[in-house]
GROMACS .gro file of C-alpha atoms in nm:
model
  220
    1MET     CA    1   8.347   5.909   7.059
    2ALA     CA    2   8.192   5.660   7.339
    3SER     CA    3   7.969   5.943   7.507
    4GLN     CA    4   7.838   6.026   7.130
    5ARG     CA    5   7.765   5.656   7.112
    6HIS     CA    6   7.615   5.626   7.426
    7GLY     CA    7   7.385   5.905   7.425
    8LEU     CA    8   7.231   5.780   7.101
    9GLN     CA    9   7.102   5.406   7.238
   10PRO     CA   10   6.828   5.378   7.440
   11ARG     CA   11   6.880   5.337   7.819
   12LYS     CA   12   6.673   5.060   7.906
   13GLN     CA   13   6.581   4.755   7.705
   14PRO     CA   14   6.229   4.636   7.805
   15ARG     CA   15   6.179   4.290   7.964
   16GLN     CA   16   5.846   4.328   8.076
   17GLY     CA   17   5.481   4.331   7.855
   18ARG     CA   18   5.408   4.653   8.060
   19ALA     CA   19   5.790   4.802   8.011
   20GLU     CA   20   5.747   4.760   7.631
   21VAL     CA   21   5.408   4.873   7.589
   22THR     CA   22   5.554   5.196   7.697
   23ARG     CA   23   5.841   5.190   7.477
   24GLN     CA   24   5.603   5.149   7.189
   25ARG     CA   25   5.434   5.437   7.324
   26ILE     CA   26   5.699   5.695   7.339
   27LEU     CA   27   5.795   5.594   6.978
   28ALA     CA   28   5.460   5.665   6.865
   29ALA     CA   29   5.420   5.949   7.057
   30ALA     CA   30   5.771   6.041   6.916
   31ALA     CA   31   5.684   5.960   6.547
   32HIS     CA   32   5.355   6.187   6.542
   33VAL     CA   33   5.565   6.474   6.694
   34PHE     CA   34   5.877   6.496   6.478
   35ALA     CA   35   5.641   6.477   6.169
   36GLU     CA   36   5.423   6.765   6.308
   37TYR     CA   37   5.717   6.971   6.458
   38GLY     CA   38   6.031   6.900   6.297
   39HIS     CA   39   6.364   6.754   6.465
   40ALA     CA   40   6.443   7.124   6.669
   41ALA     CA   41   6.078   7.178   6.811
   42GLY     CA   42   6.060   6.821   6.856
   43THR     CA   43   6.140   6.804   7.187
   44THR     CA   44   6.152   6.513   7.473
   45ASN     CA   45   5.880   6.743   7.675
   46ARG     CA   46   5.636   6.724   7.394
   47ILE     CA   47   5.685   6.328   7.313
   48ALA     CA   48   5.632   6.250   7.703
   49GLU     CA   49   5.311   6.494   7.677
   50ARG     CA   50   5.226   6.288   7.328
   51ALA     CA   51   5.281   5.946   7.491
   52ARG     CA   52   5.073   6.004   7.841
   53VAL     CA   53   5.405   5.952   8.015
   54SER     CA   54   5.609   6.171   8.272
   55ILE     CA   55   5.919   6.349   8.130
   56GLY     CA   56   6.124   6.113   8.378
   57SER     CA   57   5.995   5.765   8.239
   58LEU     CA   58   6.062   5.894   7.876
   59TYR     CA   59   6.418   5.963   8.016
   60GLN     CA   60   6.406   5.612   8.209
   61TYR     CA   61   6.425   5.452   7.823
   62TYR     CA   62   6.593   5.729   7.596
   63PRO     CA   63   6.853   6.014   7.710
   64ASN     CA   64   6.765   6.241   7.466
   65LYS     CA   65   6.554   6.275   7.121
   66ASP     CA   66   6.813   6.230   6.945
   67ALA     CA   67   6.830   5.848   7.035
   68ILE     CA   68   6.455   5.789   7.013
   69LEU     CA   69   6.507   5.955   6.625
   70VAL     CA   70   6.781   5.735   6.547
   71GLU     CA   71   6.541   5.375   6.688
   72LEU     CA   72   6.249   5.526   6.456
   73LEU     CA   73   6.483   5.520   6.160
   74ILE     CA   74   6.616   5.173   6.270
   75GLY     CA   75   6.252   5.063   6.254
   76HIS     CA   76   6.211   5.186   5.938
   77LEU     CA   77   6.509   5.009   5.823
   78ASP     CA   78   6.378   4.672   5.944
   79ALA     CA   79   6.056   4.726   5.830
   80GLY     CA   80   6.209   4.766   5.451
   81MET     CA   81   6.413   4.436   5.505
   82GLY     CA   82   6.092   4.253   5.608
   83ALA     CA   83   5.836   4.365   5.321
   84LEU     CA   84   6.083   4.234   5.086
   85THR     CA   85   6.039   3.904   5.304
   86ARG     CA   86   5.652   3.893   5.322
   87GLY     CA   87   5.672   3.971   4.988
   88ASP     CA   88   5.885   3.699   4.825
   89ASP     CA   89   5.639   3.397   4.750
   90GLY     CA   90   5.862   3.207   4.646
   91GLN     CA   91   5.721   3.232   4.267
   92ALA     CA   92   5.942   3.440   4.031
   93PRO     CA   93   5.727   3.669   3.816
   94ASP     CA   94   5.685   3.617   3.432
   95SER     CA   95   5.839   3.905   3.277
   96LEU     CA   96   6.131   4.152   3.392
   97GLU     CA   97   5.897   4.464   3.404
   98GLU     CA   98   5.723   4.274   3.647
   99VAL     CA   99   6.015   4.137   3.863
  100VAL     CA  100   6.121   4.539   3.890
  101ARG     CA  101   5.767   4.652   3.934
  102ARG     CA  102   5.738   4.419   4.275
  103TYR     CA  103   6.086   4.578   4.379
  104VAL     CA  104   6.010   4.927   4.324
  105ARG     CA  105   5.627   4.897   4.456
  106LEU     CA  106   5.753   4.722   4.783
  107THR     CA  107   5.997   5.024   4.850
  108ILE     CA  108   5.731   5.272   4.744
  109ASP     CA  109   5.495   5.138   5.001
  110ASN     CA  110   5.791   5.125   5.273
  111HIS     CA  111   5.738   5.467   5.265
  112ARG     CA  112   5.404   5.588   5.189
  113ASP     CA  113   5.277   5.631   5.595
  114ASP     CA  114   5.456   5.958   5.672
  115PRO     CA  115   5.600   6.157   5.461
  116GLN     CA  116   5.696   6.414   5.695
  117LEU     CA  117   5.865   6.182   5.917
  118LEU     CA  118   6.042   6.021   5.678
  119ARG     CA  119   6.189   6.357   5.584
  120VAL     CA  120   6.284   6.450   5.943
  121MET     CA  121   6.479   6.074   5.981
  122LEU     CA  122   6.653   6.055   5.676
  123GLU     CA  123   6.774   6.459   5.716
  124GLN     CA  124   6.806   6.498   6.044
  125ALA     CA  125   6.852   6.187   6.221
  126PRO     CA  126   7.218   6.173   6.387
  127ARG     CA  127   7.439   5.896   6.247
  128SER     CA  128   7.553   5.656   6.519
  129PRO     CA  129   7.813   5.387   6.458
  130GLU     CA  130   7.484   5.125   6.514
  131LEU     CA  131   7.311   5.333   6.266
  132LEU     CA  132   7.562   5.315   6.006
  133GLU     CA  133   7.615   4.980   6.052
  134LYS     CA  134   7.250   4.882   5.981
  135THR     CA  135   7.239   5.105   5.713
  136SER     CA  136   7.517   4.876   5.554
  137GLN     CA  137   7.387   4.564   5.642
  138TYR     CA  138   7.035   4.703   5.471
  139GLN     CA  139   7.220   4.761   5.194
  140GLN     CA  140   7.418   4.453   5.157
  141ALA     CA  141   7.102   4.213   5.204
  142ARG     CA  142   6.901   4.403   4.957
  143THR     CA  143   7.177   4.398   4.688
  144VAL     CA  144   7.226   4.024   4.749
  145TYR     CA  145   6.825   4.009   4.726
  146ALA     CA  146   6.864   4.235   4.362
  147ARG     CA  147   7.084   4.002   4.216
  148GLU     CA  148   6.867   3.662   4.302
  149LEU     CA  149   6.612   3.887   4.103
  150ILE     CA  150   6.813   3.962   3.783
  151GLU     CA  151   7.101   3.743   3.751
  152ASN     CA  152   6.912   3.401   3.571
  153HIS     CA  153   6.644   3.645   3.421
  154PRO     CA  154   6.615   3.546   3.043
  155GLU     CA  155   6.534   3.928   2.961
  156VAL     CA  156   6.855   4.107   3.151
  157GLY     CA  157   7.103   4.231   2.941
  158VAL     CA  158   7.348   4.381   3.131
  159ALA     CA  159   7.712   4.196   3.156
  160ASP     CA  160   7.786   4.300   3.551
  161MET     CA  161   7.529   4.183   3.744
  162GLU     CA  162   7.734   4.277   4.086
  163VAL     CA  163   7.680   4.665   3.914
  164ALA     CA  164   7.360   4.612   3.822
  165ALA     CA  165   7.239   4.515   4.153
  166ARG     CA  166   7.353   4.814   4.336
  167LEU     CA  167   7.254   5.046   4.079
  168LEU     CA  168   6.902   4.906   4.052
  169VAL     CA  169   6.893   4.885   4.447
  170SER     CA  170   7.038   5.249   4.518
  171THR     CA  171   6.858   5.422   4.197
  172VAL     CA  172   6.507   5.297   4.364
  173GLU     CA  173   6.618   5.399   4.739
  174LEU     CA  174   6.739   5.752   4.652
  175VAL     CA  175   6.462   5.824   4.427
  176VAL     CA  176   6.209   5.685   4.651
  177HIS     CA  177   6.308   5.836   4.961
  178GLN     CA  178   6.353   6.216   4.772
  179LEU     CA  179   6.063   6.225   4.569
  180ILE     CA  180   5.803   6.056   4.800
  181ALA     CA  181   5.949   6.260   5.112
  182ALA     CA  182   5.944   6.611   4.906
  183PRO     CA  183   5.759   6.881   5.046
  184ASP     CA  184   5.600   6.788   4.694
  185PRO     CA  185   5.597   6.454   4.634
  186LEU     CA  186   5.490   6.275   4.333
  187ASP     CA  187   5.199   6.076   4.319
  188PRO     CA  188   5.331   5.736   4.411
  189ALA     CA  189   5.136   5.555   4.071
  190ARG     CA  190   5.335   5.788   3.823
  191LEU     CA  191   5.647   5.736   4.048
  192GLU     CA  192   5.614   5.345   4.023
  193SER     CA  193   5.527   5.315   3.652
  194GLU     CA  194   5.809   5.596   3.566
  195LEU     CA  195   6.104   5.430   3.753
  196VAL     CA  196   5.957   5.106   3.610
  197ALA     CA  197   6.042   5.181   3.278
  198MET     CA  198   6.382   5.347   3.333
  199LEU     CA  199   6.485   5.062   3.555
  200THR     CA  200   6.354   4.776   3.301
  201GLY     CA  201   6.481   4.951   3.012
  202TYR     CA  202   6.860   4.988   3.153
  203LEU     CA  203   6.808   4.626   3.253
  204SER     CA  204   6.740   4.468   2.919
  205GLY     CA  205   6.905   4.687   2.698
  206GLY     CA  206   7.276   4.741   2.831
  207PRO     CA  207   7.590   4.618   2.740
  208GLY     CA  208   7.563   4.275   2.643
  209ALA     CA  209   7.196   4.301   2.530
  210GLY     CA  210   7.079   4.027   2.285
  211ARG     CA  211   7.363   3.785   2.372
  212SER     CA  212   7.304   3.466   2.498
  213ARG     CA  213   7.484   3.352   2.853
  214SER     CA  214   7.705   3.059   2.616
  215GLU     CA  215   7.812   3.342   2.396
  216ASP     CA  216   7.962   3.523   2.684
  217VAL     CA  217   8.113   3.217   2.842
  218ARG     CA  218   8.272   3.156   2.503
  219ASP     CA  219   8.413   3.448   2.462
  220ILE     CA  220   8.616   3.421   2.779
   0.00000   0.00000   0.00000
């Protein structure tokens, strides 16, 4: 287990600007290679050639291609959280539909750049302990964010906010991952419209719909 964990971690953490530029070139090259050739044929030789570095230089940073793929996926997760932060202007939209639409759109936008690479990352990246921990943190943070969006909204009618927040996050993540990265992906605008309609209907018409919070409190 220890050797497997070590084999999926970067070997060298850049401390100088030049080294960081080289690392970014390797990651950018790997993204193109994996998207074009897939995981099996996306060799370190092809990545090094695309990055215009020697294979020896590549191995100074990463022990193998799986370590590079794991780092690309972690970067994808970090970008998703960053998009939520940037998209939050502190002013809640008026309607529940607008709240849901903003969340869905941010998630879709984070998956539109390269569907082929996304498919390779999601289906073939090794699940290292670091990646599993990052994924868990990502899901928890998104659930907290989603609950804050819906918890005090007057149009929300579901009774269990924790379950609703987790369903919102899981549904958007799974559906967007699957349908944007599919060999025949859905049009993002159509996907957004249907997903927003489905989730808005659930959140506004679930158990407890039409009951005020004061009525819920009196029933306890």
